Amino acid sequence: RPFKRNQTAHKMQAFATPEQAFHEALKAKGGVDLGTSIMACRFNGGVVCGSDSRTSTGSYVANRITDKLTQLTPNIYVCRSGSSADTQILSDYVRYFLEMHSLELDNRCSVYTAAHMLGDLAYQYKEQMQTSFLVAGVDSTGPHIFCVPLGSPVIEEPWSIGGSGSSYIYGHCDATYRENMTQDECIQFVTNALSLAMQRDGSSGGVIRLAVMTNDFKVERRLITDPPSFSRASTACKTARRRLGLLSPPALSPSLVFLPRFPLFVVSAPGRAARSP
């Protein structure tokens, strides 16, 4: 018992500063987690995948403009959730293997091949890594979406969601999804679902990044800096931020990246002057 108390005191003394304590906790945790919201949906001419842009480490937001959509081939994207380092290294390996595979075939790789290759690697290191993926793309057989969750099963679905924010929007997606949607309807469906997840999930936020892949093997990337709001309080907050110049929908300015989510003002009572917090 005395040894444990001395050991604890030694650790507290060694990591007395907040910076040292943060890095030690990050090391013990195993890396930066992507508390996230990712989604992919198929329409009658291709597939749309999207994600938020917040990378969190517990309650600390490590990055507000992360790109969680990684291009494996010119016609296949993967949405990443889980440990940031683990998902990045697996995606890099799969991209390399798919490049070699396409050179051997002298043809485009199929989405089925990319998903199962990623699932095999994730299963091989399932004890060391914490990963979850959505593989979406188009090939000669049309658009496909494969879900590769924890445990690494590979499941094909017409639409799929993942990440910490997905638990808030399953009912919305079940009630809203329709087969054979047009491209614009599918984009709106994915955007609304991710916006709802970002409003409820504290680990999701920032902007919405989309990748639209069509059957003619064209890829379009979109950035939505002003996601739609569905609650009265959120709409009022966003309106106030826009009036103060803290929110500019046309472009993502560098100053927006580090601004707090809520406006920095206090509404004063009648007869009193407003004070800055």
PDB file of C-alpha atoms in Angstrom:
ATOM      1  CA  ARG A   1       0.000   0.000   0.000  1.00  0.00           C
ATOM      2  CA  PRO A   2       2.665   2.605   0.866  1.00  0.00           C
ATOM      3  CA  PHE A   3       4.442   1.805  -2.402  1.00  0.00           C
ATOM      4  CA  LYS A   4       1.270   2.617  -4.384  1.00  0.00           C
ATOM      5  CA  ARG A   5       0.831   5.923  -2.591  1.00  0.00           C
ATOM      6  CA  ASN A   6       4.440   6.898  -3.264  1.00  0.00           C
ATOM      7  CA  GLN A   7       4.100   5.800  -6.888  1.00  0.00           C
ATOM      8  CA  THR A   8       0.983   7.955  -7.327  1.00  0.00           C
ATOM      9  CA  ALA A   9       2.682  10.957  -5.748  1.00  0.00           C
ATOM     10  CA  HIS A  10       5.684  10.462  -8.027  1.00  0.00           C
ATOM     11  CA  LYS A  11       3.441  10.426 -11.110  1.00  0.00           C
ATOM     12  CA  MET A  12       1.606  13.560  -9.998  1.00  0.00           C
ATOM     13  CA  GLN A  13       4.902  15.335  -9.466  1.00  0.00           C
ATOM     14  CA  ALA A  14       6.316  14.185 -12.811  1.00  0.00           C
ATOM     15  CA  PHE A  15       3.292  15.444 -14.751  1.00  0.00           C
ATOM     16  CA  ALA A  16       2.390  18.548 -12.833  1.00  0.00           C
ATOM     17  CA  THR A  17       1.756  20.874 -15.793  1.00  0.00           C
ATOM     18  CA  PRO A  18      -1.435  20.596 -17.862  1.00  0.00           C
ATOM     19  CA  GLU A  19       0.551  20.044 -21.069  1.00  0.00           C
ATOM     20  CA  GLN A  20       2.436  17.096 -19.592  1.00  0.00           C
ATOM     21  CA  ALA A  21      -0.738  15.632 -18.148  1.00  0.00           C
ATOM     22  CA  PHE A  22      -2.509  15.934 -21.521  1.00  0.00           C
ATOM     23  CA  HIS A  23       0.278  14.191 -23.439  1.00  0.00           C
ATOM     24  CA  GLU A  24       0.509  11.441 -20.823  1.00  0.00           C
ATOM     25  CA  ALA A  25      -3.251  10.859 -20.970  1.00  0.00           C
ATOM     26  CA  LEU A  26      -3.103  10.853 -24.770  1.00  0.00           C
ATOM     27  CA  LYS A  27      -0.295   8.297 -24.706  1.00  0.00           C
ATOM     28  CA  ALA A  28      -2.192   6.078 -22.275  1.00  0.00           C
ATOM     29  CA  LYS A  29      -5.353   6.375 -24.354  1.00  0.00           C
ATOM     30  CA  GLY A  30      -3.531   5.167 -27.442  1.00  0.00           C
ATOM     31  CA  GLY A  31      -3.945   8.149 -29.786  1.00  0.00           C
ATOM     32  CA  VAL A  32      -6.462  10.698 -30.987  1.00  0.00           C
ATOM     33  CA  ASP A  33     -10.003   9.378 -31.396  1.00  0.00           C
ATOM     34  CA  LEU A  34     -12.302  10.372 -34.205  1.00  0.00           C
ATOM     35  CA  GLY A  35     -15.517  10.896 -32.262  1.00  0.00           C
ATOM     36  CA  THR A  36     -17.330  11.371 -35.505  1.00  0.00           C
ATOM     37  CA  SER A  37     -20.357  11.115 -37.761  1.00  0.00           C
ATOM     38  CA  ILE A  38     -19.896   9.422 -41.143  1.00  0.00           C
ATOM     39  CA  MET A  39     -22.455   8.383 -43.740  1.00  0.00           C
ATOM     40  CA  ALA A  40     -22.749   6.951 -47.246  1.00  0.00           C
ATOM     41  CA  CYS A  41     -25.857   6.613 -49.406  1.00  0.00           C
ATOM     42  CA  ARG A  42     -26.543   5.218 -52.856  1.00  0.00           C
ATOM     43  CA  PHE A  43     -28.676   6.987 -55.474  1.00  0.00           C
ATOM     44  CA  ASN A  44     -29.805   6.002 -58.957  1.00  0.00           C
ATOM     45  CA  GLY A  45     -26.608   7.211 -60.620  1.00  0.00           C
ATOM     46  CA  GLY A  46     -23.846   6.843 -58.062  1.00  0.00           C
ATOM     47  CA  VAL A  47     -23.075   7.208 -54.381  1.00  0.00           C
ATOM     48  CA  VAL A  48     -22.611  10.043 -51.880  1.00  0.00           C
ATOM     49  CA  CYS A  49     -20.419   9.799 -48.787  1.00  0.00           C
ATOM     50  CA  GLY A  50     -19.948  12.476 -46.152  1.00  0.00           C
ATOM     51  CA  SER A  51     -18.600  13.226 -42.699  1.00  0.00           C
ATOM     52  CA  ASP A  52     -18.166  15.956 -40.153  1.00  0.00           C
ATOM     53  CA  SER A  53     -14.744  17.498 -39.538  1.00  0.00           C
ATOM     54  CA  ARG A  54     -14.163  17.337 -35.774  1.00  0.00           C
ATOM     55  CA  THR A  55     -11.370  15.232 -34.282  1.00  0.00           C
ATOM     56  CA  SER A  56     -11.706  14.936 -30.518  1.00  0.00           C
ATOM     57  CA  THR A  57      -9.667  13.546 -27.637  1.00  0.00           C
ATOM     58  CA  GLY A  58     -12.174  13.178 -24.841  1.00  0.00           C
ATOM     59  CA  SER A  59     -13.558  16.682 -24.297  1.00  0.00           C
ATOM     60  CA  TYR A  60     -10.625  18.292 -26.127  1.00  0.00           C
ATOM     61  CA  VAL A  61     -11.122  19.165 -29.803  1.00  0.00           C
ATOM     62  CA  ALA A  62      -7.798  18.368 -31.469  1.00  0.00           C
ATOM     63  CA  ASN A  63      -8.807  19.466 -34.975  1.00  0.00           C
ATOM     64  CA  ARG A  64     -11.899  21.202 -36.337  1.00  0.00           C
ATOM     65  CA  ILE A  65     -11.277  20.793 -40.075  1.00  0.00           C
ATOM     66  CA  THR A  66     -10.246  17.143 -40.398  1.00  0.00           C
ATOM     67  CA  ASP A  67     -10.859  15.395 -43.724  1.00  0.00           C
ATOM     68  CA  LYS A  68     -12.216  11.958 -42.794  1.00  0.00           C
ATOM     69  CA  LEU A  69     -12.896  10.994 -46.423  1.00  0.00           C
ATOM     70  CA  THR A  70      -9.818   9.241 -47.791  1.00  0.00           C
ATOM     71  CA  GLN A  71      -9.488   8.427 -51.496  1.00  0.00           C
ATOM     72  CA  LEU A  72      -8.363   4.836 -52.037  1.00  0.00           C
ATOM     73  CA  THR A  73      -8.637   4.887 -55.843  1.00  0.00           C
ATOM     74  CA  PRO A  74      -9.958   7.532 -58.254  1.00  0.00           C
ATOM     75  CA  ASN A  75     -13.429   5.964 -57.951  1.00  0.00           C
ATOM     76  CA  ILE A  76     -13.455   4.668 -54.328  1.00  0.00           C
ATOM     77  CA  TYR A  77     -13.513   6.589 -51.032  1.00  0.00           C
ATOM     78  CA  VAL A  78     -13.440   5.391 -47.435  1.00  0.00           C
ATOM     79  CA  CYS A  79     -15.040   7.174 -44.458  1.00  0.00           C
ATOM     80  CA  ARG A  80     -12.931   6.713 -41.324  1.00  0.00           C
ATOM     81  CA  SER A  81     -13.998   6.481 -37.689  1.00  0.00           C
ATOM     82  CA  GLY A  82     -12.223   5.156 -34.616  1.00  0.00           C
ATOM     83  CA  SER A  83      -8.620   5.851 -33.702  1.00  0.00           C
ATOM     84  CA  SER A  84      -7.231   8.473 -36.073  1.00  0.00           C
ATOM     85  CA  ALA A  85      -3.746   6.959 -36.382  1.00  0.00           C
ATOM     86  CA  ASP A  86      -5.096   3.433 -36.876  1.00  0.00           C
ATOM     87  CA  THR A  87      -7.550   4.371 -39.618  1.00  0.00           C
ATOM     88  CA  GLN A  88      -4.979   6.505 -41.434  1.00  0.00           C
ATOM     89  CA  ILE A  89      -2.308   3.815 -41.547  1.00  0.00           C
ATOM     90  CA  LEU A  90      -4.746   1.119 -42.702  1.00  0.00           C
ATOM     91  CA  SER A  91      -6.114   3.413 -45.405  1.00  0.00           C
ATOM     92  CA  ASP A  92      -2.591   4.172 -46.626  1.00  0.00           C
ATOM     93  CA  TYR A  93      -1.733   0.466 -46.839  1.00  0.00           C
ATOM     94  CA  VAL A  94      -4.943  -0.362 -48.708  1.00  0.00           C
ATOM     95  CA  ARG A  95      -4.393   2.505 -51.154  1.00  0.00           C
ATOM     96  CA  TYR A  96      -0.907   1.164 -51.907  1.00  0.00           C
ATOM     97  CA  PHE A  97      -2.152  -2.406 -52.358  1.00  0.00           C
ATOM     98  CA  LEU A  98      -4.991  -1.276 -54.631  1.00  0.00           C
ATOM     99  CA  GLU A  99      -2.573   0.664 -56.825  1.00  0.00           C
ATOM    100  CA  MET A 100      -0.472  -2.473 -57.278  1.00  0.00           C
ATOM    101  CA  HIS A 101      -3.581  -4.554 -57.899  1.00  0.00           C
ATOM    102  CA  SER A 102      -4.908  -2.182 -60.557  1.00  0.00           C
ATOM    103  CA  LEU A 103      -1.532  -2.265 -62.333  1.00  0.00           C
ATOM    104  CA  GLU A 104      -1.622  -6.057 -62.374  1.00  0.00           C
ATOM    105  CA  LEU A 105      -5.185  -6.124 -63.738  1.00  0.00           C
ATOM    106  CA  ASP A 106      -4.689  -3.118 -66.019  1.00  0.00           C
ATOM    107  CA  ASN A 107      -8.189  -2.102 -64.941  1.00  0.00           C
ATOM    108  CA  ARG A 108     -10.034  -0.290 -62.167  1.00  0.00           C
ATOM    109  CA  CYS A 109     -10.345  -2.096 -58.848  1.00  0.00           C
ATOM    110  CA  SER A 110     -13.824  -3.030 -57.694  1.00  0.00           C
ATOM    111  CA  VAL A 111     -15.388  -1.645 -54.530  1.00  0.00           C
ATOM    112  CA  TYR A 112     -15.818  -5.243 -53.331  1.00  0.00           C
ATOM    113  CA  THR A 113     -12.055  -5.806 -53.531  1.00  0.00           C
ATOM    114  CA  ALA A 114     -11.241  -2.586 -51.670  1.00  0.00           C
ATOM    115  CA  ALA A 115     -13.734  -3.298 -48.887  1.00  0.00           C
ATOM    116  CA  HIS A 116     -12.590  -6.883 -48.305  1.00  0.00           C
ATOM    117  CA  MET A 117      -8.924  -5.895 -48.433  1.00  0.00           C
ATOM    118  CA  LEU A 118      -9.579  -3.274 -45.773  1.00  0.00           C
ATOM    119  CA  GLY A 119     -11.637  -5.736 -43.740  1.00  0.00           C
ATOM    120  CA  ASP A 120      -8.874  -8.362 -43.866  1.00  0.00           C
ATOM    121  CA  LEU A 121      -6.262  -5.902 -42.589  1.00  0.00           C
ATOM    122  CA  ALA A 122      -8.583  -4.589 -39.862  1.00  0.00           C
ATOM    123  CA  TYR A 123      -9.344  -8.146 -38.735  1.00  0.00           C
ATOM    124  CA  GLN A 124      -5.668  -9.083 -38.727  1.00  0.00           C
ATOM    125  CA  TYR A 125      -4.939  -6.236 -36.268  1.00  0.00           C
ATOM    126  CA  LYS A 126      -8.275  -6.208 -34.434  1.00  0.00           C
ATOM    127  CA  GLU A 127      -6.552  -6.644 -31.045  1.00  0.00           C
ATOM    128  CA  GLN A 128      -4.180  -3.715 -31.599  1.00  0.00           C
ATOM    129  CA  MET A 129      -6.360  -1.243 -33.524  1.00  0.00           C
ATOM    130  CA  GLN A 130      -9.758   0.353 -33.084  1.00  0.00           C
ATOM    131  CA  THR A 131     -11.203   1.074 -36.516  1.00  0.00           C
ATOM    132  CA  SER A 132     -14.516   1.343 -38.338  1.00  0.00           C
ATOM    133  CA  PHE A 133     -14.941   2.169 -42.036  1.00  0.00           C
ATOM    134  CA  LEU A 134     -17.501   2.871 -44.726  1.00  0.00           C
ATOM    135  CA  VAL A 135     -16.180   2.014 -48.189  1.00  0.00           C
ATOM    136  CA  ALA A 136     -18.144   3.657 -51.008  1.00  0.00           C
ATOM    137  CA  GLY A 137     -17.527   3.968 -54.722  1.00  0.00           C
ATOM    138  CA  VAL A 138     -18.484   2.979 -58.258  1.00  0.00           C
ATOM    139  CA  ASP A 139     -17.104   0.300 -60.557  1.00  0.00           C
ATOM    140  CA  SER A 140     -18.172  -1.566 -63.683  1.00  0.00           C
ATOM    141  CA  THR A 141     -21.132  -3.116 -61.821  1.00  0.00           C
ATOM    142  CA  GLY A 142     -22.459   0.199 -60.464  1.00  0.00           C
ATOM    143  CA  PRO A 143     -22.388   2.023 -57.108  1.00  0.00           C
ATOM    144  CA  HIS A 144     -21.655   0.069 -53.922  1.00  0.00           C
ATOM    145  CA  ILE A 145     -21.409   0.762 -50.187  1.00  0.00           C
ATOM    146  CA  PHE A 146     -19.706  -1.614 -47.761  1.00  0.00           C
ATOM    147  CA  CYS A 147     -19.701  -1.227 -43.992  1.00  0.00           C
ATOM    148  CA  VAL A 148     -16.623  -2.508 -42.114  1.00  0.00           C
ATOM    149  CA  PRO A 149     -17.393  -1.975 -38.386  1.00  0.00           C
ATOM    150  CA  LEU A 150     -15.502  -3.162 -35.301  1.00  0.00           C
ATOM    151  CA  GLY A 151     -14.792  -6.860 -35.609  1.00  0.00           C
ATOM    152  CA  SER A 152     -14.261  -6.362 -39.357  1.00  0.00           C
ATOM    153  CA  PRO A 153     -17.296  -7.987 -40.986  1.00  0.00           C
ATOM    154  CA  VAL A 154     -17.888  -6.666 -44.513  1.00  0.00           C
ATOM    155  CA  ILE A 155     -21.563  -5.886 -45.163  1.00  0.00           C
ATOM    156  CA  GLU A 156     -23.023  -4.295 -48.294  1.00  0.00           C
ATOM    157  CA  GLU A 157     -25.892  -1.882 -47.712  1.00  0.00           C
ATOM    158  CA  PRO A 158     -27.813   0.724 -49.735  1.00  0.00           C
ATOM    159  CA  TRP A 159     -26.963   3.310 -47.060  1.00  0.00           C
ATOM    160  CA  SER A 160     -24.909   3.187 -43.902  1.00  0.00           C
ATOM    161  CA  ILE A 161     -23.925   5.427 -41.002  1.00  0.00           C
ATOM    162  CA  GLY A 162     -21.159   5.168 -38.422  1.00  0.00           C
ATOM    163  CA  GLY A 163     -19.329   6.963 -35.660  1.00  0.00           C
ATOM    164  CA  SER A 164     -20.453   8.308 -32.310  1.00  0.00           C
ATOM    165  CA  GLY A 165     -23.094  10.555 -33.879  1.00  0.00           C
ATOM    166  CA  SER A 166     -24.811   7.721 -35.758  1.00  0.00           C
ATOM    167  CA  SER A 167     -26.807   6.579 -32.714  1.00  0.00           C
ATOM    168  CA  TYR A 168     -28.790   9.843 -32.813  1.00  0.00           C
ATOM    169  CA  ILE A 169     -30.008   9.566 -36.414  1.00  0.00           C
ATOM    170  CA  TYR A 170     -30.963   5.926 -37.055  1.00  0.00           C
ATOM    171  CA  GLY A 171     -34.660   6.720 -36.731  1.00  0.00           C
ATOM    172  CA  HIS A 172     -34.365   9.750 -38.999  1.00  0.00           C
ATOM    173  CA  CYS A 173     -32.537   7.767 -41.678  1.00  0.00           C
ATOM    174  CA  ASP A 174     -34.996   4.862 -41.528  1.00  0.00           C
ATOM    175  CA  ALA A 175     -37.940   7.229 -41.926  1.00  0.00           C
ATOM    176  CA  THR A 176     -36.391   9.456 -44.618  1.00  0.00           C
ATOM    177  CA  TYR A 177     -34.488   7.088 -46.891  1.00  0.00           C
ATOM    178  CA  ARG A 178     -36.066   6.235 -50.265  1.00  0.00           C
ATOM    179  CA  GLU A 179     -34.777   3.989 -53.018  1.00  0.00           C
ATOM    180  CA  ASN A 180     -33.774   5.417 -56.400  1.00  0.00           C
ATOM    181  CA  MET A 181     -33.253   8.948 -55.140  1.00  0.00           C
ATOM    182  CA  THR A 182     -31.797  11.534 -57.470  1.00  0.00           C
ATOM    183  CA  GLN A 183     -28.349  12.972 -56.870  1.00  0.00           C
ATOM    184  CA  ASP A 184     -29.665  16.214 -55.361  1.00  0.00           C
ATOM    185  CA  GLU A 185     -32.096  14.335 -53.104  1.00  0.00           C
ATOM    186  CA  CYS A 186     -29.331  12.037 -51.898  1.00  0.00           C
ATOM    187  CA  ILE A 187     -27.003  14.960 -51.170  1.00  0.00           C
ATOM    188  CA  GLN A 188     -29.752  16.671 -49.192  1.00  0.00           C
ATOM    189  CA  PHE A 189     -30.504  13.446 -47.310  1.00  0.00           C
ATOM    190  CA  VAL A 190     -26.863  12.967 -46.290  1.00  0.00           C
ATOM    191  CA  THR A 191     -26.437  16.644 -45.397  1.00  0.00           C
ATOM    192  CA  ASN A 192     -29.543  16.737 -43.186  1.00  0.00           C
ATOM    193  CA  ALA A 193     -28.614  13.501 -41.405  1.00  0.00           C
ATOM    194  CA  LEU A 194     -25.072  14.657 -40.651  1.00  0.00           C
ATOM    195  CA  SER A 195     -26.353  18.044 -39.469  1.00  0.00           C
ATOM    196  CA  LEU A 196     -28.717  16.352 -37.004  1.00  0.00           C
ATOM    197  CA  ALA A 197     -25.898  14.143 -35.706  1.00  0.00           C
ATOM    198  CA  MET A 198     -23.553  17.112 -35.316  1.00  0.00           C
ATOM    199  CA  GLN A 199     -26.145  19.053 -33.304  1.00  0.00           C
ATOM    200  CA  ARG A 200     -26.675  16.219 -30.812  1.00  0.00           C
ATOM    201  CA  ASP A 201     -23.249  14.588 -30.588  1.00  0.00           C
ATOM    202  CA  GLY A 202     -20.633  16.513 -28.674  1.00  0.00           C
ATOM    203  CA  SER A 203     -17.806  14.687 -30.440  1.00  0.00           C
ATOM    204  CA  SER A 204     -19.062  15.710 -33.903  1.00  0.00           C
ATOM    205  CA  GLY A 205     -19.054  19.178 -35.396  1.00  0.00           C
ATOM    206  CA  GLY A 206     -17.305  21.618 -37.685  1.00  0.00           C
ATOM    207  CA  VAL A 207     -18.163  21.537 -41.383  1.00  0.00           C
ATOM    208  CA  ILE A 208     -19.581  18.794 -43.607  1.00  0.00           C
ATOM    209  CA  ARG A 209     -17.383  17.246 -46.276  1.00  0.00           C
ATOM    210  CA  LEU A 210     -19.012  15.340 -49.140  1.00  0.00           C
ATOM    211  CA  ALA A 211     -17.749  13.191 -51.998  1.00  0.00           C
ATOM    212  CA  VAL A 212     -20.147  12.509 -54.883  1.00  0.00           C
ATOM    213  CA  MET A 213     -19.189   9.644 -57.216  1.00  0.00           C
ATOM    214  CA  THR A 214     -21.233   8.953 -60.354  1.00  0.00           C
ATOM    215  CA  ASN A 215     -21.432   5.949 -62.671  1.00  0.00           C
ATOM    216  CA  ASP A 216     -19.327   7.737 -65.303  1.00  0.00           C
ATOM    217  CA  PHE A 217     -16.405   7.645 -62.785  1.00  0.00           C
ATOM    218  CA  LYS A 218     -16.529  11.357 -62.011  1.00  0.00           C
ATOM    219  CA  VAL A 219     -15.866  12.536 -58.454  1.00  0.00           C
ATOM    220  CA  GLU A 220     -16.993  15.848 -56.976  1.00  0.00           C
ATOM    221  CA  ARG A 221     -15.897  17.104 -53.556  1.00  0.00           C
ATOM    222  CA  ARG A 222     -18.131  19.536 -51.687  1.00  0.00           C
ATOM    223  CA  LEU A 223     -17.609  21.552 -48.527  1.00  0.00           C
ATOM    224  CA  ILE A 224     -20.659  22.727 -46.572  1.00  0.00           C
ATOM    225  CA  THR A 225     -19.549  25.393 -44.121  1.00  0.00           C
ATOM    226  CA  ASP A 226     -23.084  26.342 -43.004  1.00  0.00           C
ATOM    227  CA  PRO A 227     -24.968  23.100 -42.238  1.00  0.00           C
ATOM    228  CA  PRO A 228     -28.765  23.383 -41.893  1.00  0.00           C
ATOM    229  CA  SER A 229     -30.192  23.825 -38.392  1.00  0.00           C
ATOM    230  CA  PHE A 230     -33.293  22.038 -37.131  1.00  0.00           C
ATOM    231  CA  SER A 231     -33.715  23.511 -33.640  1.00  0.00           C
ATOM    232  CA  ARG A 232     -34.879  26.976 -32.712  1.00  0.00           C
ATOM    233  CA  ALA A 233     -31.990  27.604 -30.325  1.00  0.00           C
ATOM    234  CA  SER A 234     -29.389  26.544 -32.882  1.00  0.00           C
ATOM    235  CA  THR A 235     -30.954  28.717 -35.577  1.00  0.00           C
ATOM    236  CA  ALA A 236     -31.010  31.771 -33.275  1.00  0.00           C
ATOM    237  CA  CYS A 237     -27.374  31.184 -32.298  1.00  0.00           C
ATOM    238  CA  LYS A 238     -26.281  30.882 -35.929  1.00  0.00           C
ATOM    239  CA  THR A 239     -28.199  34.062 -36.874  1.00  0.00           C
ATOM    240  CA  ALA A 240     -26.498  36.001 -34.087  1.00  0.00           C
ATOM    241  CA  ARG A 241     -23.069  34.729 -35.132  1.00  0.00           C
ATOM    242  CA  ARG A 242     -23.702  35.741 -38.732  1.00  0.00           C
ATOM    243  CA  ARG A 243     -24.732  39.255 -37.672  1.00  0.00           C
ATOM    244  CA  LEU A 244     -21.554  39.591 -35.643  1.00  0.00           C
ATOM    245  CA  GLY A 245     -19.473  38.469 -38.602  1.00  0.00           C
ATOM    246  CA  LEU A 246     -18.375  35.236 -36.910  1.00  0.00           C
ATOM    247  CA  LEU A 247     -19.938  33.044 -39.584  1.00  0.00           C
ATOM    248  CA  SER A 248     -19.414  33.445 -43.319  1.00  0.00           C
ATOM    249  CA  PRO A 249     -21.267  30.779 -45.348  1.00  0.00           C
ATOM    250  CA  PRO A 250     -19.507  31.296 -48.717  1.00  0.00           C
ATOM    251  CA  ALA A 251     -15.999  30.356 -47.558  1.00  0.00           C
ATOM    252  CA  LEU A 252     -14.215  28.819 -44.600  1.00  0.00           C
ATOM    253  CA  SER A 253     -11.937  31.577 -43.367  1.00  0.00           C
ATOM    254  CA  PRO A 254      -8.923  30.691 -41.182  1.00  0.00           C
ATOM    255  CA  SER A 255     -10.402  32.714 -38.320  1.00  0.00           C
ATOM    256  CA  LEU A 256     -13.480  30.492 -38.292  1.00  0.00           C
ATOM    257  CA  VAL A 257     -11.415  27.441 -37.429  1.00  0.00           C
ATOM    258  CA  PHE A 258     -10.485  28.596 -33.951  1.00  0.00           C
ATOM    259  CA  LEU A 259     -13.624  30.528 -33.023  1.00  0.00           C
ATOM    260  CA  PRO A 260     -15.875  29.116 -30.273  1.00  0.00           C
ATOM    261  CA  ARG A 261     -19.194  27.584 -31.228  1.00  0.00           C
ATOM    262  CA  PHE A 262     -21.236  30.208 -29.410  1.00  0.00           C
ATOM    263  CA  PRO A 263     -21.253  34.019 -29.848  1.00  0.00           C
ATOM    264  CA  LEU A 264     -19.183  36.046 -27.419  1.00  0.00           C
ATOM    265  CA  PHE A 265     -21.766  38.505 -26.162  1.00  0.00           C
ATOM    266  CA  VAL A 266     -24.104  38.929 -23.191  1.00  0.00           C
ATOM    267  CA  VAL A 267     -27.623  40.282 -23.540  1.00  0.00           C
ATOM    268  CA  SER A 268     -27.962  43.032 -20.949  1.00  0.00           C
ATOM    269  CA  ALA A 269     -31.032  43.671 -18.842  1.00  0.00           C
ATOM    270  CA  PRO A 270     -33.021  46.906 -19.417  1.00  0.00           C
ATOM    271  CA  GLY A 271     -31.176  49.877 -18.028  1.00  0.00           C
ATOM    272  CA  ARG A 272     -27.840  48.069 -17.777  1.00  0.00           C
ATOM    273  CA  ALA A 273     -24.913  48.114 -20.118  1.00  0.00           C
ATOM    274  CA  ALA A 274     -23.830  44.919 -21.823  1.00  0.00           C
ATOM    275  CA  ARG A 275     -20.584  43.486 -20.573  1.00  0.00           C
ATOM    276  CA  SER A 276     -18.167  41.196 -22.274  1.00  0.00           C
ATOM    277  CA  PRO A 277     -17.628  37.892 -20.413  1.00  0.00           C
TER     278      PRO A 277
END
